[in-house]
């Protein structure tokens, strides 16, 4: 009998990471619901509307992220994720919202190219906005 223990271990590790990611995502969603309820008095109906909209946005983001390749759960790849993040940033900024002003600057949205080059996506959007202003 042939056994590929390395593949089996990688598969178990990938499942653990996936389960952990889902748990963290759910915790953040629950914390968001609690904040909306406490601060703004959102009741069950409004929280359901919010959750449905948030799920629609997640789905839209995942579709845009996987435009060039299908999402590979084992390799955790979304080939167009940088463009999808830039679209989210631009949509927020169109309405005068900069996530850094609300959430702070301690976390950066960074993409790392295959050669190891780090690119801050907020810096890219800042540059896009400057170029757009010059073109007006």
PDB file of C-alpha atoms in Angstrom:
ATOM      1  CA  UNK A   1       0.000   0.000   0.000  1.00  0.00           C
ATOM      2  CA  UNK A   2       1.329   3.404  -0.988  1.00  0.00           C
ATOM      3  CA  UNK A   3       0.937   6.293   1.412  1.00  0.00           C
ATOM      4  CA  UNK A   4       1.795   9.901   0.759  1.00  0.00           C
ATOM      5  CA  UNK A   5       2.104  11.202   4.305  1.00  0.00           C
ATOM      6  CA  UNK A   6       3.497  14.599   3.201  1.00  0.00           C
ATOM      7  CA  UNK A   7       0.456  15.285   1.034  1.00  0.00           C
ATOM      8  CA  UNK A   8      -1.787  14.119   3.847  1.00  0.00           C
ATOM      9  CA  UNK A   9      -0.049  16.450   6.335  1.00  0.00           C
ATOM     10  CA  UNK A  10      -0.289  19.431   3.936  1.00  0.00           C
ATOM     11  CA  UNK A  11      -3.954  18.707   3.396  1.00  0.00           C
ATOM     12  CA  UNK A  12      -4.623  18.583   7.144  1.00  0.00           C
ATOM     13  CA  UNK A  13      -2.661  21.810   7.641  1.00  0.00           C
ATOM     14  CA  UNK A  14      -4.613  23.534   4.844  1.00  0.00           C
ATOM     15  CA  UNK A  15      -7.885  22.445   6.455  1.00  0.00           C
ATOM     16  CA  UNK A  16      -6.756  23.786   9.854  1.00  0.00           C
ATOM     17  CA  UNK A  17      -5.773  27.125   8.298  1.00  0.00           C
ATOM     18  CA  UNK A  18      -9.058  27.289   6.421  1.00  0.00           C
ATOM     19  CA  UNK A  19     -11.062  26.512   9.563  1.00  0.00           C
ATOM     20  CA  UNK A  20      -9.100  29.105  11.544  1.00  0.00           C
ATOM     21  CA  UNK A  21      -9.677  31.719   8.841  1.00  0.00           C
ATOM     22  CA  UNK A  22     -13.399  31.011   8.882  1.00  0.00           C
ATOM     23  CA  UNK A  23     -13.461  31.338  12.676  1.00  0.00           C
ATOM     24  CA  UNK A  24     -11.612  34.672  12.580  1.00  0.00           C
ATOM     25  CA  UNK A  25     -13.912  35.931   9.809  1.00  0.00           C
ATOM     26  CA  UNK A  26     -16.986  34.956  11.835  1.00  0.00           C
ATOM     27  CA  UNK A  27     -15.580  36.625  14.966  1.00  0.00           C
ATOM     28  CA  UNK A  28     -15.025  39.899  13.063  1.00  0.00           C
ATOM     29  CA  UNK A  29     -18.523  39.683  11.589  1.00  0.00           C
ATOM     30  CA  UNK A  30     -20.046  39.106  15.032  1.00  0.00           C
ATOM     31  CA  UNK A  31     -18.025  41.981  16.502  1.00  0.00           C
ATOM     32  CA  UNK A  32     -19.241  44.223  13.689  1.00  0.00           C
ATOM     33  CA  UNK A  33     -22.857  43.222  14.368  1.00  0.00           C
ATOM     34  CA  UNK A  34     -22.393  43.913  18.062  1.00  0.00           C
ATOM     35  CA  UNK A  35     -20.873  47.352  17.354  1.00  0.00           C
ATOM     36  CA  UNK A  36     -23.732  48.257  15.019  1.00  0.00           C
ATOM     37  CA  UNK A  37     -26.242  47.100  17.607  1.00  0.00           C
ATOM     38  CA  UNK A  38     -24.623  48.888  20.565  1.00  0.00           C
ATOM     39  CA  UNK A  39     -23.692  52.158  18.895  1.00  0.00           C
ATOM     40  CA  UNK A  40     -26.496  52.616  16.368  1.00  0.00           C
ATOM     41  CA  UNK A  41     -29.289  50.467  17.784  1.00  0.00           C
ATOM     42  CA  UNK A  42     -29.472  48.126  14.806  1.00  0.00           C
ATOM     43  CA  UNK A  43     -32.055  45.456  15.477  1.00  0.00           C
ATOM     44  CA  UNK A  44     -32.273  41.990  14.011  1.00  0.00           C
ATOM     45  CA  UNK A  45     -33.885  43.077  10.716  1.00  0.00           C
ATOM     46  CA  UNK A  46     -31.341  45.814  10.014  1.00  0.00           C
ATOM     47  CA  UNK A  47     -28.459  43.536  11.043  1.00  0.00           C
ATOM     48  CA  UNK A  48     -29.725  40.890   8.587  1.00  0.00           C
ATOM     49  CA  UNK A  49     -29.850  43.535   5.821  1.00  0.00           C
ATOM     50  CA  UNK A  50     -26.295  44.552   6.713  1.00  0.00           C
ATOM     51  CA  UNK A  51     -25.074  40.936   6.784  1.00  0.00           C
ATOM     52  CA  UNK A  52     -26.695  40.193   3.414  1.00  0.00           C
ATOM     53  CA  UNK A  53     -25.086  43.281   1.872  1.00  0.00           C
ATOM     54  CA  UNK A  54     -21.723  42.375   3.398  1.00  0.00           C
ATOM     55  CA  UNK A  55     -21.983  38.842   1.986  1.00  0.00           C
ATOM     56  CA  UNK A  56     -22.843  40.301  -1.444  1.00  0.00           C
ATOM     57  CA  UNK A  57     -19.754  42.521  -1.239  1.00  0.00           C
ATOM     58  CA  UNK A  58     -17.591  39.533  -0.193  1.00  0.00           C
ATOM     59  CA  UNK A  59     -18.913  37.552  -3.169  1.00  0.00           C
ATOM     60  CA  UNK A  60     -18.357  40.466  -5.570  1.00  0.00           C
ATOM     61  CA  UNK A  61     -14.821  40.877  -4.243  1.00  0.00           C
ATOM     62  CA  UNK A  62     -14.037  37.173  -4.649  1.00  0.00           C
ATOM     63  CA  UNK A  63     -15.359  37.202  -8.216  1.00  0.00           C
ATOM     64  CA  UNK A  64     -13.270  40.255  -9.118  1.00  0.00           C
ATOM     65  CA  UNK A  65     -10.230  38.751  -7.397  1.00  0.00           C
ATOM     66  CA  UNK A  66     -10.410  35.561  -9.415  1.00  0.00           C
ATOM     67  CA  UNK A  67     -10.991  37.170 -12.805  1.00  0.00           C
ATOM     68  CA  UNK A  68      -7.923  35.619 -14.419  1.00  0.00           C
ATOM     69  CA  UNK A  69      -7.735  32.368 -12.444  1.00  0.00           C
ATOM     70  CA  UNK A  70     -10.109  30.285 -10.403  1.00  0.00           C
ATOM     71  CA  UNK A  71      -9.520  30.516  -6.655  1.00  0.00           C
ATOM     72  CA  UNK A  72      -7.327  27.622  -5.556  1.00  0.00           C
ATOM     73  CA  UNK A  73      -8.146  26.758  -1.937  1.00  0.00           C
ATOM     74  CA  UNK A  74      -5.026  24.657  -1.530  1.00  0.00           C
ATOM     75  CA  UNK A  75      -2.631  27.297  -2.858  1.00  0.00           C
ATOM     76  CA  UNK A  76      -4.657  30.279  -1.509  1.00  0.00           C
ATOM     77  CA  UNK A  77      -4.267  32.225  -4.743  1.00  0.00           C
ATOM     78  CA  UNK A  78      -6.390  34.989  -6.168  1.00  0.00           C
ATOM     79  CA  UNK A  79      -4.528  36.310  -9.179  1.00  0.00           C
ATOM     80  CA  UNK A  80      -6.432  39.577  -9.479  1.00  0.00           C
ATOM     81  CA  UNK A  81      -6.730  40.380  -5.769  1.00  0.00           C
ATOM     82  CA  UNK A  82      -4.667  43.568  -6.000  1.00  0.00           C
ATOM     83  CA  UNK A  83      -7.010  45.036  -8.624  1.00  0.00           C
ATOM     84  CA  UNK A  84     -10.057  44.037  -6.540  1.00  0.00           C
ATOM     85  CA  UNK A  85      -8.613  45.736  -3.437  1.00  0.00           C
ATOM     86  CA  UNK A  86      -7.808  48.858  -5.475  1.00  0.00           C
ATOM     87  CA  UNK A  87     -11.434  48.951  -6.680  1.00  0.00           C
ATOM     88  CA  UNK A  88     -12.674  48.805  -3.072  1.00  0.00           C
ATOM     89  CA  UNK A  89     -10.274  51.589  -2.048  1.00  0.00           C
ATOM     90  CA  UNK A  90     -11.313  53.767  -5.000  1.00  0.00           C
ATOM     91  CA  UNK A  91     -15.033  53.252  -4.337  1.00  0.00           C
ATOM     92  CA  UNK A  92     -14.620  54.296  -0.702  1.00  0.00           C
ATOM     93  CA  UNK A  93     -12.501  57.294  -1.646  1.00  0.00           C
ATOM     94  CA  UNK A  94     -15.038  58.449  -4.259  1.00  0.00           C
ATOM     95  CA  UNK A  95     -17.360  58.983  -1.304  1.00  0.00           C
ATOM     96  CA  UNK A  96     -14.664  60.757   0.705  1.00  0.00           C
ATOM     97  CA  UNK A  97     -13.820  57.746   2.882  1.00  0.00           C
ATOM     98  CA  UNK A  98     -10.202  56.767   3.497  1.00  0.00           C
ATOM     99  CA  UNK A  99     -10.031  53.600   5.584  1.00  0.00           C
ATOM    100  CA  UNK A 100      -6.768  54.824   7.155  1.00  0.00           C
ATOM    101  CA  UNK A 101      -8.579  57.795   8.703  1.00  0.00           C
ATOM    102  CA  UNK A 102     -11.108  55.458  10.297  1.00  0.00           C
ATOM    103  CA  UNK A 103      -9.116  52.309  11.071  1.00  0.00           C
ATOM    104  CA  UNK A 104      -5.666  53.848  11.539  1.00  0.00           C
ATOM    105  CA  UNK A 105      -2.358  53.314   9.777  1.00  0.00           C
ATOM    106  CA  UNK A 106      -1.037  50.338  11.730  1.00  0.00           C
ATOM    107  CA  UNK A 107      -2.181  47.826   9.101  1.00  0.00           C
ATOM    108  CA  UNK A 108      -1.052  48.135   5.501  1.00  0.00           C
ATOM    109  CA  UNK A 109      -2.564  46.633   2.387  1.00  0.00           C
ATOM    110  CA  UNK A 110       0.575  45.214   0.812  1.00  0.00           C
ATOM    111  CA  UNK A 111       0.951  42.968  -2.187  1.00  0.00           C
ATOM    112  CA  UNK A 112       4.195  41.069  -2.631  1.00  0.00           C
ATOM    113  CA  UNK A 113       5.259  40.326  -6.195  1.00  0.00           C
ATOM    114  CA  UNK A 114       6.863  37.036  -7.162  1.00  0.00           C
ATOM    115  CA  UNK A 115      10.285  38.713  -7.026  1.00  0.00           C
ATOM    116  CA  UNK A 116       9.638  39.860  -3.431  1.00  0.00           C
ATOM    117  CA  UNK A 117       8.841  43.496  -4.256  1.00  0.00           C
ATOM    118  CA  UNK A 118       6.373  44.925  -1.736  1.00  0.00           C
ATOM    119  CA  UNK A 119       3.726  47.340  -3.006  1.00  0.00           C
ATOM    120  CA  UNK A 120       1.448  49.326  -0.722  1.00  0.00           C
ATOM    121  CA  UNK A 121      -1.942  49.450  -2.454  1.00  0.00           C
ATOM    122  CA  UNK A 122      -2.912  52.710  -0.745  1.00  0.00           C
ATOM    123  CA  UNK A 123       0.203  54.305  -2.238  1.00  0.00           C
ATOM    124  CA  UNK A 124      -0.842  53.011  -5.661  1.00  0.00           C
ATOM    125  CA  UNK A 125      -4.323  54.521  -5.259  1.00  0.00           C
ATOM    126  CA  UNK A 126      -2.759  57.788  -4.032  1.00  0.00           C
ATOM    127  CA  UNK A 127      -0.704  57.868  -7.247  1.00  0.00           C
ATOM    128  CA  UNK A 128      -3.745  57.048  -9.405  1.00  0.00           C
ATOM    129  CA  UNK A 129      -5.657  59.917  -7.783  1.00  0.00           C
ATOM    130  CA  UNK A 130      -2.739  62.319  -8.394  1.00  0.00           C
ATOM    131  CA  UNK A 131      -2.581  61.309 -12.063  1.00  0.00           C
ATOM    132  CA  UNK A 132      -6.353  61.717 -12.412  1.00  0.00           C
ATOM    133  CA  UNK A 133      -6.158  65.241 -10.926  1.00  0.00           C
ATOM    134  CA  UNK A 134      -3.336  66.152 -13.332  1.00  0.00           C
ATOM    135  CA  UNK A 135      -5.449  64.949 -16.246  1.00  0.00           C
ATOM    136  CA  UNK A 136      -8.418  67.158 -15.355  1.00  0.00           C
TER     137      UNK A 136
END
